[in-house]
Amino acid sequence: MKELLPQTEIDSFKARAAAIAHPHELIVDLLRAIQAHSGWVPDDGVLLTAETLGVLPIEVEEVATFYDKIFRRAVGRRVIHVCDSICCWSNGADIIAGHLQKRLGIGLGETTADGAFTLLPTCCLGACGDAPAMMIGLTTYGRLTPEKIDETLARERAAIAAEEPQ
Amino acid sequence: MNNYPQVLFKYRRPGETILLPEYEQNGGYQGLRKALQMAPKEVCELVKMSGLRGRGGAGFPTGIKWSFFPADQPGDKYLVCNGDEMEPGTYKDRQLLLADPHQLVEGMAIAAYAMQAGIGYIFLRYAYEDCSQRVEQAIAEASTAGYLGKNILGSGFDVELHVHRSAGRYILGEETSLLNGLEGRRPNPRSKPPFPAQRGLFGRPTNVNNVETLATVPHIVNHGQIWFHELALNPESAGTKLFGLSGHLNRNECFELPLGITLREVVEDFGGGVRGGKKFKACLPGGASTPFLTAEHMDVMMDFNPLEEVKSRLGTAGVTVFDENTCMVAATRNLNQFFARESCGWCTPCRDGLATISWLLDRIEFGQANEDDLAMLKDQVRNIRGRSFCALAEGAMGPVEALVRLFEEEILDHIRKGQCPFR
């Protein structure tokens, strides 16, 4: 298995934690760093965070499990968050979510068999003027149509194929 | 098209970000220079006299909040910018930070000086990575230019700003939950009192303000309270406000408009009217937690007090419009599902009450309800209001209460027909 986080980054977090009065404040940063590198936060990621910052594993876990954008279960190479809040709802979010499910062959909360995509519903993405919207990774896509979704998925598939396997 | 005076969006070019040289050319950091010539208390007083009210939803008078802050207390004191912006229908702060982020940095430097708080955090939601990068760039530029850091502009005052990137959940927008989030604790809200001004971040005095509120401060210091008052169309109010339009409008864009503008002008002139020539049925005037307005409210002023007089709120001024074909039970059901899912589960009225309301709205929408369910819905609203630990459930009751008050006939129609009449 690939490392959870490169040693240089771990060392840098250790140094930062030692320099500040409240190392807990780095928990979210470190969980996000592990997730950015490993895709999600396995149990070992919680332990690594605790050890690196000198805090208790339970203190990391109670933070990790609170946030919906920290993944404590394995996800696909790309996580698609499709908005189901009111502005997208009033602009056809159901059709958008339905199209994504059909194209990916999965339901909400599921991951494609090839491990490429996980599809999750999310609350408002702050793209209400561009509804309906979704987010892939940290990039927001607005004014979605089935055609635009197909193009975006094709682009992401090509990008995944060009990446190193995880 | 927008001929009203522009303050926050004056130099905005959508798709671009104004960097330091241009910001300075536009008069940037003159407000900070001016503020540093004043005593900290004078800055607080000026903001108080300006009539600025919080732009994040609650509308608390900013200067009064600042005057509660124990500026003279020794030791660490914090200024926190709330950039969680997760109320559905709200996307104004994102537009501001993408276009002209130095306004926030300058506003925070001034606010920090006014309250003698040397450490500032800018809390930004997960989805706003684009904003985080621009704010970090603005902080770096401002630090190099001496507007942040030690002894800023030779004043003897030190201030540092940090960006915190969050990881989701609407509850973080509640200020005490946000403080727990910043500390790296599980972000359930805290009980108040003690208020953050007494014991906030890391147990120290802390002031929390919204992005738009802080970004407005440099302009008030620069141009004065009379100028700020005169920006509003309502003589009892002050300033401009960013309105984010959404829903069934022709133009779903973000506009800077004077407080006191009528709903009609917002919807018809700026939103371009309801899409497809349909009739306006209702809107949320200021985000998902604000009670609905209907066509009879078209001439109400979009402002704090006038909206409270018609049992709603200005909230964040994210206006979401629904056309005549919208089922208001279905819309409320969607809104309540959001609040129920985002409940942190800490207190029973919110955790169980919102789930019960979801269940009742499902029954009504899908034609399984009788009049007892309507009575129970009213009962739930009555019992959740005023009884939850924080404002989340209180806000969730906004649209549900308005549904029962304004659209009872539509609920009864569902019950009588045994199905949604809009399907």
XYZ file of C-alpha atoms in Angstrom:
589
model
C 0.000 0.000 0.000
C 1.034 3.543 -0.749
C 2.062 5.709 2.210
C -0.729 7.735 3.822
C 1.237 10.954 3.529
C 4.817 11.668 2.400
C 7.282 11.829 5.305
C 8.240 15.416 4.452
C 4.640 16.510 5.005
C 4.399 14.572 8.254
C 7.579 16.263 9.464
C 6.240 19.646 8.482
C 3.022 19.050 10.470
C 5.100 17.861 13.441
C 7.144 21.056 13.323
C 4.039 23.225 13.076
C 2.354 21.371 15.952
C 5.421 21.873 18.137
C 5.456 25.602 17.391
C 1.863 26.367 18.392
C 0.007 26.350 21.685
C -2.995 24.347 20.439
C -1.962 21.479 18.110
C -5.607 20.323 17.889
C -6.229 23.165 15.469
C -4.234 21.259 12.840
C -6.439 18.144 12.970
C -8.686 19.162 10.087
C -5.689 20.329 8.025
C -3.876 17.038 8.530
C -6.949 14.902 7.830
C -7.455 16.882 4.632
C -3.801 16.419 3.689
C -4.043 12.644 4.192
C -7.250 12.563 2.186
C -5.721 14.632 -0.618
C -2.848 12.149 -0.812
C -4.646 8.863 -0.135
C -8.171 9.578 -1.305
C -9.748 8.930 2.090
C -8.871 8.589 5.771
C -8.507 4.970 6.915
C -8.091 4.062 10.599
C -4.335 4.328 10.196
C -4.849 7.896 9.010
C -6.611 8.736 12.271
C -3.742 7.158 14.218
C -1.134 8.957 12.123
C -2.890 12.272 12.753
C -3.011 11.639 16.500
C 0.625 10.621 16.656
C 1.863 13.481 14.467
C 0.047 16.165 16.459
C 0.431 14.554 19.883
C -3.314 14.292 20.503
C -5.582 11.340 21.314
C -6.947 9.148 18.497
C -10.493 9.646 19.850
C -10.013 13.414 19.564
C -9.177 12.956 15.895
C -11.980 10.475 15.286
C -14.678 12.684 16.797
C -13.611 15.443 14.436
C -13.178 13.198 11.391
C -16.639 11.669 11.717
C -18.366 15.034 12.082
C -17.486 16.466 8.698
C -19.191 15.184 5.563
C -16.176 16.040 3.387
C -13.795 13.836 5.384
C -14.223 10.289 4.111
C -13.802 7.536 6.680
C -14.692 4.901 4.095
C -12.949 4.160 0.827
C -14.166 6.278 -2.065
C -13.490 6.294 -5.793
C -10.713 8.259 -7.477
C -13.136 11.152 -7.925
C -15.890 12.058 -5.506
C -18.838 13.737 -7.167
C -20.971 15.839 -4.827
C -24.273 16.650 -6.477
C -26.268 19.444 -4.871
C -29.838 18.717 -3.762
C -30.612 21.980 -1.949
C -33.393 24.375 -2.820
C -31.910 26.444 -5.683
C -30.676 23.371 -7.538
C -33.909 21.554 -6.637
C -35.905 24.328 -8.289
C -33.701 24.024 -11.378
C -33.915 20.309 -12.022
C -31.472 18.788 -9.527
C -33.499 15.554 -9.634
C -32.863 15.227 -13.376
C -29.161 15.933 -12.866
C -28.802 13.400 -10.031
C -30.807 10.875 -12.075
C -28.589 11.377 -15.102
C -25.413 10.932 -13.056
C -26.774 7.709 -11.558
C -27.729 6.382 -14.981
C -24.387 7.280 -16.588
C -22.336 5.890 -13.705
C -24.590 2.882 -13.164
C -24.673 3.474 -9.407
C -26.981 4.963 -6.797
C -26.276 7.881 -4.470
C -23.695 6.884 -1.875
C -22.142 4.251 -4.134
C -18.841 3.810 -5.979
C -18.461 2.545 -9.535
C -17.095 -1.008 -9.901
C -13.892 0.294 -11.523
C -13.281 2.523 -8.499
C -13.360 5.674 -10.607
C -16.293 7.609 -9.145
C -18.196 7.913 -5.896
C -21.497 9.775 -6.103
C -22.744 11.633 -3.033
C -25.603 14.066 -2.478
C -24.550 17.314 -0.846
C -26.144 20.420 0.542
C -25.836 23.782 -1.187
C -22.423 24.379 -2.800
C -22.730 28.168 -2.920
C -23.238 28.101 -6.671
C -26.930 29.055 -6.495
C -26.702 31.496 -9.388
C -25.358 28.674 -11.555
C -27.807 25.971 -10.490
C -27.955 23.049 -10.965
C -24.443 22.389 -9.683
C -22.071 19.639 -8.640
C -18.534 19.480 -7.319
C -15.872 16.999 -8.409
C -12.977 17.042 -5.988
C -12.652 20.754 -5.211
C -13.940 22.035 -8.536
C -17.504 23.284 -8.875
C -19.453 22.791 -12.095
C -22.599 24.840 -12.647
C -25.407 25.257 -15.179
C -25.374 21.501 -15.620
C -27.119 19.725 -18.453
C -26.962 16.008 -19.251
C -24.602 16.864 -22.139
C -22.301 18.917 -19.922
C -22.218 16.076 -17.389
C -21.257 13.568 -20.093
C -18.420 15.810 -21.285
C -17.174 16.358 -17.740
C -17.242 12.650 -16.894
C -15.352 11.829 -20.106
C -12.689 14.403 -19.225
C -12.355 13.031 -15.701
C -12.118 9.444 -16.987
C -9.305 10.450 -19.320
C -7.509 12.235 -16.465
C -7.859 9.196 -14.193
C -6.476 6.911 -16.918
C -3.413 9.156 -17.183
C -2.758 9.046 -13.414
C -0.717 6.480 -11.520
C -2.875 3.687 -10.129
C -3.631 4.053 -6.411
C -28.079 48.223 -15.846
C -27.452 48.602 -12.099
C -27.395 52.376 -11.608
C -27.347 52.267 -7.836
C -24.126 53.327 -6.082
C -21.683 50.428 -5.930
C -19.355 49.934 -2.977
C -18.252 46.301 -2.619
C -18.789 45.489 -6.302
C -17.612 48.862 -7.638
C -14.543 47.480 -9.378
C -15.712 43.903 -9.826
C -15.089 42.203 -13.142
C -16.645 38.742 -13.010
C -14.030 36.075 -13.728
C -11.143 38.231 -12.506
C -9.569 38.994 -9.142
C -8.330 42.451 -8.145
C -4.793 42.210 -6.782
C -2.984 44.659 -4.512
C -1.672 47.234 -7.048
C -5.111 47.724 -8.537
C -6.770 47.681 -5.130
C -4.434 50.453 -3.960
C -5.151 52.437 -7.139
C -8.835 52.124 -6.296
C -8.217 53.732 -2.903
C -7.498 50.471 -1.107
C -5.980 50.571 2.390
C -6.788 54.282 2.773
C -9.446 53.208 5.275
C -6.825 51.359 7.291
C -4.475 54.383 7.221
C -7.311 56.577 8.445
C -8.372 54.109 11.148
C -4.834 53.864 12.520
C -4.868 57.650 13.030
C -7.938 57.249 15.240
C -8.211 55.749 18.709
C -9.537 52.157 18.621
C -12.685 53.239 20.502
C -13.320 55.949 17.910
C -13.316 53.322 15.159
C -15.871 51.257 17.121
C -17.959 54.377 17.639
C -17.858 55.255 13.940
C -19.004 51.759 12.947
C -21.739 51.961 15.588
C -22.943 55.346 14.279
C -22.866 54.084 10.693
C -25.762 51.739 11.441
C -23.959 48.762 9.870
C -25.794 45.535 10.718
C -24.303 42.069 10.297
C -24.592 40.758 6.752
C -24.353 37.075 7.670
C -27.986 36.474 8.575
C -28.737 37.657 12.091
C -28.389 41.373 11.390
C -26.931 42.318 14.753
C -25.546 45.901 14.829
C -21.819 45.477 14.177
C -20.565 48.489 16.160
C -22.550 47.443 19.215
C -21.062 43.943 19.003
C -17.607 45.491 18.801
C -18.285 47.752 21.778
C -18.981 44.658 23.942
C -15.509 43.361 23.147
C -13.019 43.636 26.041
C -10.378 45.443 23.981
C -8.409 46.432 27.092
C -8.044 42.885 28.404
C -4.404 41.756 28.175
C -3.391 38.531 26.413
C -4.486 36.921 23.151
C -7.700 38.170 21.563
C -9.140 36.942 18.308
C -11.045 38.271 15.354
C -12.776 35.589 13.294
C -14.290 36.015 9.860
C -17.199 33.662 9.232
C -16.931 32.572 5.609
C -18.883 29.351 6.005
C -21.705 30.624 3.761
C -23.641 27.362 3.656
C -27.214 28.600 3.862
C -28.886 27.379 0.664
C -29.521 30.294 -1.671
C -26.505 32.224 -0.425
C -23.485 32.785 -2.627
C -22.678 36.475 -2.183
C -19.505 36.167 -0.103
C -18.019 33.918 -2.745
C -18.599 36.596 -5.406
C -17.011 39.208 -3.164
C -13.935 37.135 -2.328
C -13.392 36.015 -5.912
C -13.600 39.581 -7.208
C -12.014 41.853 -4.608
C -10.584 39.952 -1.607
C -8.431 42.803 -0.243
C -11.608 44.475 1.021
C -11.917 41.659 3.559
C -8.239 41.801 4.513
C -8.384 45.572 5.029
C -11.674 45.288 6.922
C -10.160 42.683 9.210
C -7.076 44.804 9.873
C -9.337 47.723 10.837
C -11.638 45.559 12.963
C -8.646 43.948 14.661
C -7.277 47.393 15.503
C -10.661 48.635 16.748
C -10.918 45.676 19.128
C -7.175 45.372 19.747
C -7.314 41.732 18.664
C -3.971 40.707 17.255
C -4.862 37.379 15.651
C -7.415 36.881 12.910
C -8.805 33.723 11.357
C -10.712 33.562 8.103
C -12.898 30.480 8.201
C -13.812 29.295 4.703
C -16.033 26.410 3.701
C -14.746 23.343 1.915
C -16.422 24.206 -1.387
C -14.693 27.607 -1.508
C -11.168 26.481 -2.362
C -11.226 29.138 -5.097
C -11.832 31.805 -2.428
C -9.246 30.356 -0.035
C -6.507 30.690 -2.634
C -7.404 34.285 -3.438
C -7.647 35.289 0.207
C -4.276 33.675 0.939
C -2.778 35.599 -1.960
C -4.292 38.843 -0.672
C -2.906 38.158 2.822
C 0.550 37.504 1.387
C 0.455 40.719 -0.651
C -0.816 42.745 2.305
C 1.848 41.298 4.596
C 4.636 42.178 2.158
C 3.258 45.701 1.844
C 3.162 46.164 5.613
C -0.617 46.240 6.019
C -0.415 43.067 8.109
C 2.249 41.797 10.474
C 4.252 43.661 13.091
C 3.816 47.390 13.655
C 1.484 47.873 10.690
C 2.083 51.162 8.859
C 4.227 52.276 11.798
C 1.248 52.285 14.161
C 2.735 49.981 16.777
C -0.192 47.594 16.254
C 0.494 43.961 15.270
C -1.996 41.767 13.453
C -1.675 38.392 11.724
C -4.320 36.665 9.598
C -4.738 32.933 8.943
C -7.005 31.017 6.582
C -8.808 27.939 7.904
C -10.217 25.551 5.314
C -13.174 23.633 6.686
C -14.529 20.236 5.672
C -18.286 20.614 5.314
C -21.436 20.805 7.500
C -23.795 23.788 7.687
C -23.675 23.929 11.493
C -20.146 25.373 11.313
C -21.746 28.674 10.314
C -23.111 28.919 13.853
C -20.438 30.987 15.553
C -19.701 28.756 18.545
C -19.689 25.635 16.372
C -17.278 27.479 14.093
C -14.995 28.235 17.039
C -14.936 24.548 17.969
C -14.148 23.807 14.342
C -11.232 26.247 14.377
C -9.909 24.711 17.575
C -10.033 21.241 16.064
C -12.743 20.059 18.473
C -15.942 18.298 17.420
C -17.956 21.239 16.126
C -21.172 20.969 18.118
C -22.306 24.429 19.191
C -21.429 25.730 22.654
C -23.884 27.105 25.158
C -24.147 30.874 25.454
C -23.333 32.553 27.808
C -20.423 32.832 27.986
C -20.522 34.689 24.677
C -17.465 34.554 22.412
C -16.567 38.122 23.387
C -15.934 36.815 26.915
C -14.735 33.269 26.225
C -14.381 32.369 22.568
C -11.569 30.814 20.594
C -9.193 28.904 22.894
C -11.155 30.410 25.804
C -10.086 33.943 24.862
C -12.131 37.013 23.858
C -13.250 36.549 20.265
C -15.339 38.546 17.840
C -16.992 36.820 14.898
C -18.240 38.741 11.845
C -19.389 37.784 8.362
C -17.244 38.352 5.236
C -19.484 41.067 3.752
C -19.763 42.866 7.088
C -15.991 43.112 7.496
C -15.450 44.036 3.837
C -17.839 46.983 4.277
C -15.858 48.470 7.169
C -13.009 50.112 5.148
C -15.567 52.018 3.084
C -17.322 53.316 6.202
C -14.026 54.497 7.664
C -13.114 56.107 4.342
C -16.358 57.874 3.569
C -18.065 58.277 6.934
C -21.354 57.383 8.512
C -23.508 59.953 6.694
C -22.379 58.647 3.324
C -23.129 55.099 4.494
C -26.607 56.009 5.724
C -27.420 57.735 2.449
C -26.613 54.610 0.435
C -29.825 52.991 1.671
C -33.208 53.808 0.140
C -34.842 53.269 3.523
C -34.028 56.382 5.587
C -34.069 54.261 8.740
C -31.427 51.914 7.386
C -27.871 52.167 6.112
C -25.711 50.817 3.348
C -25.862 48.561 0.363
C -26.319 44.791 0.459
C -25.241 41.976 -1.810
C -28.328 40.155 -3.116
C -27.816 36.716 -4.629
C -30.736 35.817 -6.870
C -31.705 32.221 -7.595
C -34.595 29.918 -8.398
C -37.042 30.573 -11.226
C -35.732 33.949 -12.384
C -34.436 34.959 -15.786
C -31.209 36.362 -14.292
C -29.829 34.444 -11.349
C -26.963 36.772 -10.530
C -25.483 38.574 -7.560
C -26.182 42.325 -7.363
C -25.145 45.051 -4.951
C -28.326 46.990 -4.181
C -29.379 49.590 -1.628
C -31.145 48.354 1.480
C -34.798 49.333 1.255
C -35.204 48.423 -2.411
C -38.562 46.728 -2.978
C -38.902 43.021 -3.610
C -40.646 43.935 -6.876
C -37.624 45.819 -8.154
C -35.276 42.998 -7.148
C -37.406 40.363 -8.858
C -38.537 42.249 -11.939
C -35.742 44.705 -12.745
C -32.708 42.780 -11.549
C -33.917 39.187 -11.729
C -35.538 39.915 -15.086
C -38.849 38.535 -13.855
C -39.960 34.944 -13.514
C -38.721 32.613 -16.222
C -40.989 31.554 -19.067
C -43.447 34.395 -18.407
C -44.846 32.539 -15.425
C -46.305 34.197 -12.356
C -44.369 34.811 -9.150
C -45.714 32.584 -6.394
C -43.349 32.954 -3.465
C -39.746 33.528 -2.482
C -37.295 33.020 0.316
C -36.049 36.593 0.849
C -32.771 35.773 2.552
C -31.796 32.129 2.459
C -33.313 28.793 3.417
C -34.167 29.794 6.988
C -36.207 32.886 6.140
C -40.018 32.598 6.032
C -41.597 32.774 2.563
C -42.934 35.961 1.033
C -45.762 35.881 -1.513
C -47.005 38.130 -4.334
C -48.768 40.328 -1.791
C -45.355 41.293 -0.400
C -43.963 42.670 -3.666
C -43.816 46.238 -2.364
C -42.111 45.374 0.901
C -38.680 46.916 1.367
C -35.840 44.401 1.337
C -34.352 45.473 4.636
C -34.028 44.225 8.207
C -36.992 45.826 9.990
C -39.502 45.986 7.109
C -39.085 42.235 6.506
C -39.536 41.466 10.198
C -42.787 43.440 10.083
C -44.108 40.915 7.527
C -42.920 37.983 9.673
C -39.835 37.202 7.632
C -36.177 38.193 7.751
C -33.546 39.731 5.467
C -31.184 36.895 6.423
C -28.323 36.776 3.944
C -30.391 38.420 1.162
C -30.113 35.332 -1.002
C -33.463 35.619 -2.800
C -34.818 32.307 -4.122
C -37.921 32.712 -6.278
C -40.599 30.092 -6.981
C -42.960 30.264 -9.953
C -46.693 29.488 -9.970
C -46.125 25.799 -10.762
C -44.098 25.189 -7.603
C -45.611 22.995 -4.921
C -44.837 24.808 -1.685
C -45.158 21.589 0.312
C -42.468 20.041 -1.891
C -40.264 23.154 -1.602
C -40.599 23.183 2.187
C -39.932 19.459 2.277
C -36.672 20.033 0.394
C -35.687 22.865 2.759
C -36.482 20.810 5.843
C -34.550 17.819 4.519
C -31.530 20.096 4.319
C -31.877 21.222 7.938
C -32.644 17.707 9.189
C -29.565 16.306 7.453
C -27.343 19.147 8.650
C -28.536 18.960 12.264
C -25.518 18.110 14.398
C -27.714 15.888 16.582
C -26.728 17.595 19.811
C -30.221 18.486 21.053
C -33.494 16.568 20.829
C -35.789 19.269 19.358
C -33.454 19.583 16.374
C -32.327 15.972 15.941
C -35.757 14.356 16.395
C -38.042 17.302 15.697
C -36.707 18.062 12.218
C -36.856 14.357 11.337
C -40.490 14.274 12.464
C -41.279 17.312 10.325
C -39.630 15.601 7.355
C -41.832 12.559 7.969
C -44.984 14.697 8.162
C -44.114 16.647 5.009
C -43.442 13.361 3.199
C -46.905 12.150 4.230
C -48.548 15.341 3.017
C -46.604 15.515 -0.256
C -47.262 11.870 -1.111
C -50.948 11.970 -0.251
C -50.872 9.836 2.902
C -51.777 12.589 5.352
C -54.992 13.528 7.118
C -55.874 16.654 9.064
C -54.325 15.227 12.216
C -50.973 15.321 10.454
C -51.451 19.021 9.774
C -52.293 19.557 13.442
C -49.181 17.616 14.395
C -47.084 19.685 11.999
C -48.277 22.873 13.690
C -47.612 21.298 17.057
C -44.053 20.410 16.083
C -43.345 23.969 14.910
C -44.696 25.336 18.192
C -42.606 22.943 20.239
C -39.329 23.209 18.353
C -39.310 27.013 18.261
C -37.427 28.506 21.152
C -36.439 25.118 22.526
C -33.382 24.115 20.539
C -29.802 24.475 21.732
C -28.712 26.738 18.864
C -30.289 28.686 16.014
C -30.270 25.852 13.444
C -33.676 24.397 14.321
C -35.052 27.878 14.914
C -34.056 28.757 11.347
C -35.458 25.496 10.021
C -38.852 26.489 11.414
C -38.869 29.657 9.275
C -40.156 28.104 6.056
C -42.276 25.450 7.837
C -44.088 28.067 9.902
C -44.603 30.165 6.757
C -45.943 27.151 4.858
C -48.592 26.585 7.523
C -49.412 30.301 7.765
C -49.472 31.217 4.062
C -50.224 27.962 2.261
C -52.559 26.046 4.553
C -55.088 25.746 1.726
C -52.394 24.083 -0.416
C -51.657 21.587 2.372
C -55.385 20.833 2.703
C -55.601 20.367 -1.042
C -52.928 17.635 -0.798
C -54.893 15.990 2.008
C -58.247 16.170 0.188
C -56.914 14.913 -3.151
C -54.722 12.250 -1.570
C -51.850 13.402 -3.799
C -49.783 16.424 -4.728
C -51.986 18.674 -6.891
C -48.911 19.834 -8.813
C -47.897 16.428 -10.086
